[in-house]
Amino acid sequence: MTNVLPYHIGPEDRYSLEFVNPDEGQWKEHLAARTTERGVAFKSREVTIETDEGIQTLYAVYSDAVPETVLDEQSDEEIQAMLDEQFTEAEIQVLSLILDVFIGITRKEEEQTGRFTIYKDMNLLKIPQILAYPEWGEASITDVGGQLLSRFILSHPMPNANHRSALGLLERYLRSHGDGLTVPDTGEPGIWYQWARPYIHDSKRLLTVRRNAHLFRYAREFGVDIILRKNDVDIDLHDFDLDVVDTLESFGQTHEDRSVDFVETILDQADADTKRFETTQDPGFDAFVDALTSD
């Protein structure tokens, strides 16, 4: 029997796994310590699994952090002060693009589903760190594109729709280097095209394992085989080395490598000269910003 433990539960799958243990006392102790915290809601669940010793019960705790601040809740003066202090003029140009992409996603989803729920904090202060990460002017266009895509997803600066926002940023970056390049739409809200879906699902697996390797190692020791994310993204715990010393670095590098591969997939789908992008050195961050401002 394959033992499956859900990673998300509750309304809109907003609660995520943070604790699992077969010891009921440990479970109650964890709940008692955590439920005193403000701004976090909790749910618990008993999960039955089958082991060599017979049927066993695991006690799981799920949490949902209530957003405290999003951009709309800040005054114009506060937003301007934050931009002046934390962003260069060039970074503000890219931030404007990112917000345009994100707003476009929210409007499209509202049109299609009637709602777009904000369930996490927006952390725009991560944007300068994301933009500082790629090897601008030193690596190939495909490498810089993959680095930009991966770092945005791993940093998760937006309340949600981070994959779609990152892909929107990547698509604009690639278009800045392609004469007449038309990048195919990588998907609509909740409906990823067949060629893009494997990367999206793999990315979400790596993202989740990267953040929870310690927790998942215990879950596997307790008999769990599969962690099931929302949207039926399954994580086979036997496919990952959960004992690596630096999980953030190790799984982050794997994510970046696969993101570079996905950039090549996008170029292939766009019927672009993929080899040219692979062998041409990125001209630098300033060149990207110049391309944005010249639109």
mmCIF file of C-alpha atoms in Angstrom:
data_model
loop_
_atom_site.group_PDB
_atom_site.id
_atom_site.type_symbol
_atom_site.label_atom_id
_atom_site.label_comp_id
_atom_site.label_asym_id
_atom_site.label_seq_id
_atom_site.Cartn_x
_atom_site.Cartn_y
_atom_site.Cartn_z
ATOM 1 C CA MET A 1 0.000 0.000 0.000
ATOM 2 C CA THR A 2 1.183 3.511 -0.799
ATOM 3 C CA ASN A 3 0.679 5.834 2.143
ATOM 4 C CA VAL A 4 -0.332 9.368 1.131
ATOM 5 C CA LEU A 5 -0.285 12.449 3.355
ATOM 6 C CA PRO A 6 -1.917 15.671 2.083
ATOM 7 C CA TYR A 7 0.231 18.782 2.163
ATOM 8 C CA HIS A 8 -2.712 21.180 1.782
ATOM 9 C CA ILE A 9 -6.126 21.001 3.442
ATOM 10 C CA GLY A 10 -9.002 23.311 4.330
ATOM 11 C CA PRO A 11 -10.881 25.949 2.326
ATOM 12 C CA GLU A 12 -9.076 26.663 -0.953
ATOM 13 C CA ASP A 13 -6.287 24.369 0.303
ATOM 14 C CA ARG A 14 -4.840 27.292 2.247
ATOM 15 C CA TYR A 15 -3.566 25.270 5.207
ATOM 16 C CA SER A 16 -0.173 23.611 4.700
ATOM 17 C CA LEU A 17 1.522 20.815 6.622
ATOM 18 C CA GLU A 18 3.944 21.871 9.363
ATOM 19 C CA PHE A 19 4.082 18.885 11.755
ATOM 20 C CA VAL A 20 3.545 15.129 11.714
ATOM 21 C CA ASN A 21 4.190 12.519 14.401
ATOM 22 C CA PRO A 22 2.782 9.147 15.500
ATOM 23 C CA ASP A 23 3.018 10.262 19.142
ATOM 24 C CA GLU A 24 -0.248 11.845 20.253
ATOM 25 C CA GLY A 25 1.482 13.556 23.163
ATOM 26 C CA GLN A 26 4.012 15.239 20.861
ATOM 27 C CA TRP A 27 1.136 16.360 18.668
ATOM 28 C CA LYS A 28 -0.750 17.960 21.546
ATOM 29 C CA GLU A 29 2.430 19.601 22.804
ATOM 30 C CA HIS A 30 3.111 21.101 19.378
ATOM 31 C CA LEU A 31 -0.434 22.431 19.111
ATOM 32 C CA ALA A 32 -0.296 23.945 22.585
ATOM 33 C CA ALA A 33 2.920 25.780 21.765
ATOM 34 C CA ARG A 34 1.829 27.031 18.341
ATOM 35 C CA THR A 35 -1.785 28.048 18.873
ATOM 36 C CA THR A 36 -0.790 30.937 21.123
ATOM 37 C CA GLU A 37 0.725 32.758 18.139
ATOM 38 C CA ARG A 38 -1.197 35.620 16.575
ATOM 39 C CA GLY A 39 -1.897 35.849 12.870
ATOM 40 C CA VAL A 40 -1.799 32.094 12.292
ATOM 41 C CA ALA A 41 -4.725 29.673 12.077
ATOM 42 C CA PHE A 42 -4.359 25.925 12.623
ATOM 43 C CA LYS A 43 -6.086 22.688 11.732
ATOM 44 C CA SER A 44 -5.180 19.179 12.812
ATOM 45 C CA ARG A 45 -5.853 15.838 11.199
ATOM 46 C CA GLU A 46 -5.408 12.177 12.064
ATOM 47 C CA VAL A 47 -4.146 10.098 9.147
ATOM 48 C CA THR A 48 -4.208 6.306 9.042
ATOM 49 C CA ILE A 49 -1.303 4.569 7.320
ATOM 50 C CA GLU A 50 -0.321 0.950 6.817
ATOM 51 C CA THR A 51 3.109 -0.176 8.031
ATOM 52 C CA ASP A 52 4.932 -3.468 8.487
ATOM 53 C CA GLU A 53 3.734 -3.396 12.092
ATOM 54 C CA GLY A 54 0.105 -2.898 11.031
ATOM 55 C CA ILE A 55 -2.241 0.072 10.934
ATOM 56 C CA GLN A 56 -0.835 3.225 12.514
ATOM 57 C CA THR A 57 -2.208 6.710 13.150
ATOM 58 C CA LEU A 58 -0.214 9.826 12.358
ATOM 59 C CA TYR A 59 -1.126 13.179 13.894
ATOM 60 C CA ALA A 60 -0.643 16.144 11.577
ATOM 61 C CA VAL A 61 -0.837 19.907 12.093
ATOM 62 C CA TYR A 62 -1.579 22.392 9.303
ATOM 63 C CA SER A 63 -1.213 26.170 9.472
ATOM 64 C CA ASP A 64 -2.322 29.213 7.497
ATOM 65 C CA ALA A 65 -0.684 32.599 8.085
ATOM 66 C CA VAL A 66 -3.141 35.460 7.720
ATOM 67 C CA PRO A 67 -1.734 38.230 5.476
ATOM 68 C CA GLU A 68 -0.961 41.394 7.398
ATOM 69 C CA THR A 69 0.271 43.677 4.646
ATOM 70 C CA VAL A 70 -0.181 43.807 0.906
ATOM 71 C CA LEU A 71 0.666 46.682 -1.392
ATOM 72 C CA ASP A 72 -2.916 47.960 -1.538
ATOM 73 C CA GLU A 73 -2.980 48.463 2.248
ATOM 74 C CA GLN A 74 -0.001 50.830 2.285
ATOM 75 C CA SER A 75 -0.374 54.552 1.774
ATOM 76 C CA ASP A 76 1.053 56.221 -1.321
ATOM 77 C CA GLU A 77 3.635 57.934 0.893
ATOM 78 C CA GLU A 78 4.722 54.630 2.448
ATOM 79 C CA ILE A 79 5.039 52.966 -0.934
ATOM 80 C CA GLN A 80 7.059 55.847 -2.368
ATOM 81 C CA ALA A 81 9.383 55.894 0.648
ATOM 82 C CA MET A 82 9.967 52.164 0.310
ATOM 83 C CA LEU A 83 10.743 52.511 -3.397
ATOM 84 C CA ASP A 84 13.113 55.438 -2.871
ATOM 85 C CA GLU A 85 15.004 53.632 -0.119
ATOM 86 C CA GLN A 86 15.173 50.088 -1.454
ATOM 87 C CA PHE A 87 15.058 50.309 -5.268
ATOM 88 C CA THR A 88 17.268 51.839 -7.944
ATOM 89 C CA GLU A 89 15.630 53.535 -10.935
ATOM 90 C CA ALA A 90 16.422 50.491 -13.070
ATOM 91 C CA GLU A 91 14.910 48.100 -10.516
ATOM 92 C CA ILE A 92 11.751 50.223 -10.385
ATOM 93 C CA GLN A 93 11.370 49.744 -14.142
ATOM 94 C CA VAL A 94 11.439 45.971 -13.710
ATOM 95 C CA LEU A 95 9.171 46.173 -10.645
ATOM 96 C CA SER A 96 6.634 48.044 -12.766
ATOM 97 C CA LEU A 97 6.732 45.205 -15.302
ATOM 98 C CA ILE A 98 6.271 42.585 -12.572
ATOM 99 C CA LEU A 99 3.279 44.414 -11.087
ATOM 100 C CA ASP A 100 1.740 44.794 -14.546
ATOM 101 C CA VAL A 101 2.133 41.050 -15.111
ATOM 102 C CA PHE A 102 0.654 40.248 -11.693
ATOM 103 C CA ILE A 103 -2.302 42.626 -12.133
ATOM 104 C CA GLY A 104 -2.959 41.103 -15.550
ATOM 105 C CA ILE A 105 -3.041 37.643 -13.985
ATOM 106 C CA THR A 106 -5.459 38.743 -11.252
ATOM 107 C CA ARG A 107 -7.820 40.382 -13.727
ATOM 108 C CA LYS A 108 -7.779 37.391 -16.033
ATOM 109 C CA GLU A 109 -8.524 35.007 -13.200
ATOM 110 C CA GLU A 110 -11.289 37.239 -11.868
ATOM 111 C CA GLU A 111 -12.863 37.241 -15.327
ATOM 112 C CA GLN A 112 -12.655 33.468 -15.574
ATOM 113 C CA THR A 113 -13.497 32.431 -12.012
ATOM 114 C CA GLY A 114 -15.103 35.506 -10.487
ATOM 115 C CA ARG A 115 -12.434 35.881 -7.799
ATOM 116 C CA PHE A 116 -8.739 36.095 -7.053
ATOM 117 C CA THR A 117 -7.874 35.469 -3.414
ATOM 118 C CA ILE A 118 -4.858 37.045 -1.726
ATOM 119 C CA TYR A 119 -3.729 34.615 0.958
ATOM 120 C CA LYS A 120 -0.069 35.476 1.532
ATOM 121 C CA ASP A 121 1.931 38.618 2.199
ATOM 122 C CA MET A 122 3.427 40.499 -0.725
ATOM 123 C CA ASN A 123 7.150 41.003 -0.197
ATOM 124 C CA LEU A 124 8.363 43.340 -2.908
ATOM 125 C CA LEU A 125 11.602 43.964 -1.012
ATOM 126 C CA LYS A 126 12.737 40.601 -2.402
ATOM 127 C CA ILE A 127 12.705 41.979 -5.960
ATOM 128 C CA PRO A 128 16.115 43.736 -5.793
ATOM 129 C CA GLN A 129 17.640 40.515 -4.399
ATOM 130 C CA ILE A 130 16.078 38.511 -7.226
ATOM 131 C CA LEU A 131 17.393 40.921 -9.853
ATOM 132 C CA ALA A 132 20.881 40.873 -8.319
ATOM 133 C CA TYR A 133 21.154 37.080 -8.586
ATOM 134 C CA PRO A 134 21.536 36.297 -12.335
ATOM 135 C CA GLU A 135 24.958 36.470 -13.972
ATOM 136 C CA TRP A 136 24.034 39.515 -16.039
ATOM 137 C CA GLY A 137 26.595 40.196 -18.774
ATOM 138 C CA GLU A 138 28.575 37.050 -17.934
ATOM 139 C CA ALA A 139 26.438 34.019 -18.820
ATOM 140 C CA SER A 140 24.396 33.051 -21.872
ATOM 141 C CA ILE A 141 20.885 34.384 -22.438
ATOM 142 C CA THR A 142 19.359 30.991 -21.638
ATOM 143 C CA ASP A 143 21.364 30.708 -18.410
ATOM 144 C CA VAL A 144 20.435 34.214 -17.238
ATOM 145 C CA GLY A 145 16.800 33.575 -18.162
ATOM 146 C CA GLY A 146 16.767 30.321 -16.185
ATOM 147 C CA GLN A 147 18.456 31.981 -13.224
ATOM 148 C CA LEU A 148 15.930 34.816 -13.251
ATOM 149 C CA LEU A 149 12.998 32.411 -13.512
ATOM 150 C CA SER A 150 14.286 30.118 -10.774
ATOM 151 C CA ARG A 151 15.252 32.833 -8.300
ATOM 152 C CA PHE A 152 11.861 34.541 -8.638
ATOM 153 C CA ILE A 153 10.017 31.282 -7.964
ATOM 154 C CA LEU A 154 12.266 30.283 -5.064
ATOM 155 C CA SER A 155 11.967 33.748 -3.485
ATOM 156 C CA HIS A 156 8.158 33.843 -3.841
ATOM 157 C CA PRO A 157 7.702 37.627 -3.558
ATOM 158 C CA MET A 158 4.067 37.765 -4.702
ATOM 159 C CA PRO A 159 0.980 36.829 -2.625
ATOM 160 C CA ASN A 160 0.299 33.989 -5.074
ATOM 161 C CA ALA A 161 0.623 33.264 -8.811
ATOM 162 C CA ASN A 162 4.419 33.352 -8.408
ATOM 163 C CA HIS A 163 5.036 30.849 -11.192
ATOM 164 C CA ARG A 164 2.862 32.795 -13.620
ATOM 165 C CA SER A 165 4.440 36.100 -12.573
ATOM 166 C CA ALA A 166 7.938 34.647 -12.991
ATOM 167 C CA LEU A 167 7.072 33.286 -16.430
ATOM 168 C CA GLY A 168 5.697 36.673 -17.454
ATOM 169 C CA LEU A 169 8.991 38.306 -16.437
ATOM 170 C CA LEU A 170 10.984 35.629 -18.268
ATOM 171 C CA GLU A 171 8.918 36.007 -21.423
ATOM 172 C CA ARG A 172 9.614 39.751 -21.512
ATOM 173 C CA TYR A 173 13.322 39.104 -20.948
ATOM 174 C CA LEU A 174 13.468 36.642 -23.845
ATOM 175 C CA ARG A 175 11.544 38.974 -26.138
ATOM 176 C CA SER A 176 14.150 41.671 -25.475
ATOM 177 C CA HIS A 177 16.711 39.419 -27.209
ATOM 178 C CA GLY A 178 14.671 38.070 -30.092
ATOM 179 C CA ASP A 179 13.902 39.889 -33.305
ATOM 180 C CA GLY A 180 10.154 39.377 -33.606
ATOM 181 C CA LEU A 181 10.256 36.516 -31.103
ATOM 182 C CA THR A 182 6.766 35.487 -30.038
ATOM 183 C CA VAL A 183 6.867 33.506 -26.826
ATOM 184 C CA PRO A 184 3.977 31.034 -26.516
ATOM 185 C CA ASP A 185 1.536 31.478 -23.647
ATOM 186 C CA THR A 186 2.740 29.045 -20.970
ATOM 187 C CA GLY A 187 -0.761 28.602 -19.627
ATOM 188 C CA GLU A 188 -3.897 30.088 -18.164
ATOM 189 C CA PRO A 189 -4.910 30.178 -14.486
ATOM 190 C CA GLY A 190 -5.080 26.568 -13.345
ATOM 191 C CA ILE A 191 -4.730 25.162 -16.890
ATOM 192 C CA TRP A 192 -1.087 24.617 -17.890
ATOM 193 C CA TYR A 193 -0.397 23.506 -21.425
ATOM 194 C CA GLN A 194 0.948 20.010 -21.912
ATOM 195 C CA TRP A 195 4.507 21.086 -22.730
ATOM 196 C CA ALA A 196 4.758 23.437 -19.729
ATOM 197 C CA ARG A 197 3.027 21.277 -17.122
ATOM 198 C CA PRO A 198 5.996 18.957 -16.376
ATOM 199 C CA TYR A 199 8.216 21.920 -15.469
ATOM 200 C CA ILE A 200 5.530 23.603 -13.354
ATOM 201 C CA HIS A 201 4.804 20.425 -11.387
ATOM 202 C CA ASP A 202 8.482 19.577 -10.987
ATOM 203 C CA SER A 203 9.173 23.136 -9.844
ATOM 204 C CA LYS A 204 6.446 22.942 -7.204
ATOM 205 C CA ARG A 205 7.809 19.611 -5.961
ATOM 206 C CA LEU A 206 11.334 21.013 -5.584
ATOM 207 C CA LEU A 207 10.039 24.207 -3.994
ATOM 208 C CA THR A 208 8.064 22.240 -1.411
ATOM 209 C CA VAL A 209 10.840 19.752 -0.636
ATOM 210 C CA ARG A 210 13.393 22.569 -0.373
ATOM 211 C CA ARG A 211 11.340 24.232 2.361
ATOM 212 C CA ASN A 212 10.310 21.039 4.152
ATOM 213 C CA ALA A 213 13.079 18.457 3.762
ATOM 214 C CA HIS A 214 13.448 18.040 7.539
ATOM 215 C CA LEU A 215 9.692 17.571 8.030
ATOM 216 C CA PHE A 216 9.417 15.210 5.054
ATOM 217 C CA ARG A 217 12.322 13.098 6.307
ATOM 218 C CA TYR A 218 10.402 12.427 9.503
ATOM 219 C CA ALA A 219 7.211 11.750 7.558
ATOM 220 C CA ARG A 220 9.053 9.157 5.454
ATOM 221 C CA GLU A 221 10.482 7.533 8.593
ATOM 222 C CA PHE A 222 6.951 7.332 9.989
ATOM 223 C CA GLY A 223 5.776 5.460 6.875
ATOM 224 C CA VAL A 224 4.571 8.154 4.484
ATOM 225 C CA ASP A 225 5.398 7.502 0.818
ATOM 226 C CA ILE A 226 3.702 10.381 -1.003
ATOM 227 C CA ILE A 227 3.059 14.000 -0.037
ATOM 228 C CA LEU A 228 0.117 15.274 -2.086
ATOM 229 C CA ARG A 229 0.046 19.013 -2.855
ATOM 230 C CA LYS A 230 -3.009 20.840 -4.134
ATOM 231 C CA ASN A 231 -3.814 20.460 -7.842
ATOM 232 C CA ASP A 232 -2.773 16.797 -7.558
ATOM 233 C CA VAL A 233 0.973 17.477 -7.551
ATOM 234 C CA ASP A 234 2.411 14.380 -5.890
ATOM 235 C CA ILE A 235 5.817 14.287 -4.165
ATOM 236 C CA ASP A 236 7.321 10.808 -3.912
ATOM 237 C CA LEU A 237 9.525 11.060 -0.823
ATOM 238 C CA HIS A 238 11.654 8.162 -2.048
ATOM 239 C CA ASP A 239 12.766 10.221 -5.073
ATOM 240 C CA PHE A 240 14.601 12.832 -2.982
ATOM 241 C CA ASP A 241 17.726 12.831 -0.855
ATOM 242 C CA LEU A 242 16.236 14.344 2.289
ATOM 243 C CA ASP A 243 19.502 13.979 4.221
ATOM 244 C CA VAL A 244 21.511 16.606 2.316
ATOM 245 C CA VAL A 245 23.243 19.077 4.629
ATOM 246 C CA ASP A 246 22.185 22.295 2.897
ATOM 247 C CA THR A 247 18.709 21.684 1.509
ATOM 248 C CA LEU A 248 18.220 25.275 0.347
ATOM 249 C CA GLU A 249 21.412 25.241 -1.721
ATOM 250 C CA SER A 250 21.084 21.688 -3.022
ATOM 251 C CA PHE A 251 17.459 21.750 -4.125
ATOM 252 C CA GLY A 252 17.816 25.381 -5.198
ATOM 253 C CA GLN A 253 20.597 24.453 -7.624
ATOM 254 C CA THR A 254 18.536 21.565 -8.993
ATOM 255 C CA HIS A 255 15.629 23.964 -9.498
ATOM 256 C CA GLU A 256 17.871 26.426 -11.331
ATOM 257 C CA ASP A 257 19.291 23.732 -13.631
ATOM 258 C CA ARG A 258 15.805 22.573 -14.564
ATOM 259 C CA SER A 259 14.678 26.165 -15.090
ATOM 260 C CA VAL A 260 17.491 26.688 -17.618
ATOM 261 C CA ASP A 261 16.329 23.530 -19.399
ATOM 262 C CA PHE A 262 12.785 24.903 -19.428
ATOM 263 C CA VAL A 263 13.942 28.160 -21.016
ATOM 264 C CA GLU A 264 15.288 26.040 -23.863
ATOM 265 C CA THR A 265 11.912 24.292 -24.062
ATOM 266 C CA ILE A 266 10.150 27.656 -24.344
ATOM 267 C CA LEU A 267 12.493 28.720 -27.148
ATOM 268 C CA ASP A 268 11.894 25.444 -28.973
ATOM 269 C CA GLN A 269 8.139 25.946 -28.669
ATOM 270 C CA ALA A 270 8.564 29.488 -30.026
ATOM 271 C CA ASP A 271 10.464 28.133 -33.054
ATOM 272 C CA ALA A 272 13.353 30.375 -32.053
ATOM 273 C CA ASP A 273 17.022 29.853 -32.845
ATOM 274 C CA THR A 274 17.648 28.128 -29.504
ATOM 275 C CA LYS A 275 21.339 27.604 -30.275
ATOM 276 C CA ARG A 276 21.826 31.356 -30.692
ATOM 277 C CA PHE A 277 20.329 32.043 -27.263
ATOM 278 C CA GLU A 278 22.486 29.310 -25.734
ATOM 279 C CA THR A 279 25.723 30.658 -27.215
ATOM 280 C CA THR A 280 25.073 34.426 -27.027
ATOM 281 C CA GLN A 281 26.232 36.214 -23.901
ATOM 282 C CA ASP A 282 23.615 38.243 -22.092
ATOM 283 C CA PRO A 283 24.404 41.955 -22.674
ATOM 284 C CA GLY A 284 23.697 42.935 -19.075
ATOM 285 C CA PHE A 285 20.944 44.153 -16.763
ATOM 286 C CA ASP A 286 21.050 47.703 -18.110
ATOM 287 C CA ALA A 287 20.382 46.416 -21.625
ATOM 288 C CA PHE A 288 17.273 44.611 -20.367
ATOM 289 C CA VAL A 289 16.031 47.758 -18.650
ATOM 290 C CA ASP A 290 16.726 49.794 -21.795
ATOM 291 C CA ALA A 291 14.576 47.331 -23.752
ATOM 292 C CA LEU A 292 11.732 47.835 -21.270
ATOM 293 C CA THR A 293 11.894 51.617 -21.402
ATOM 294 C CA SER A 294 12.029 51.662 -25.206
ATOM 295 C CA ASP A 295 8.691 49.854 -25.586
#
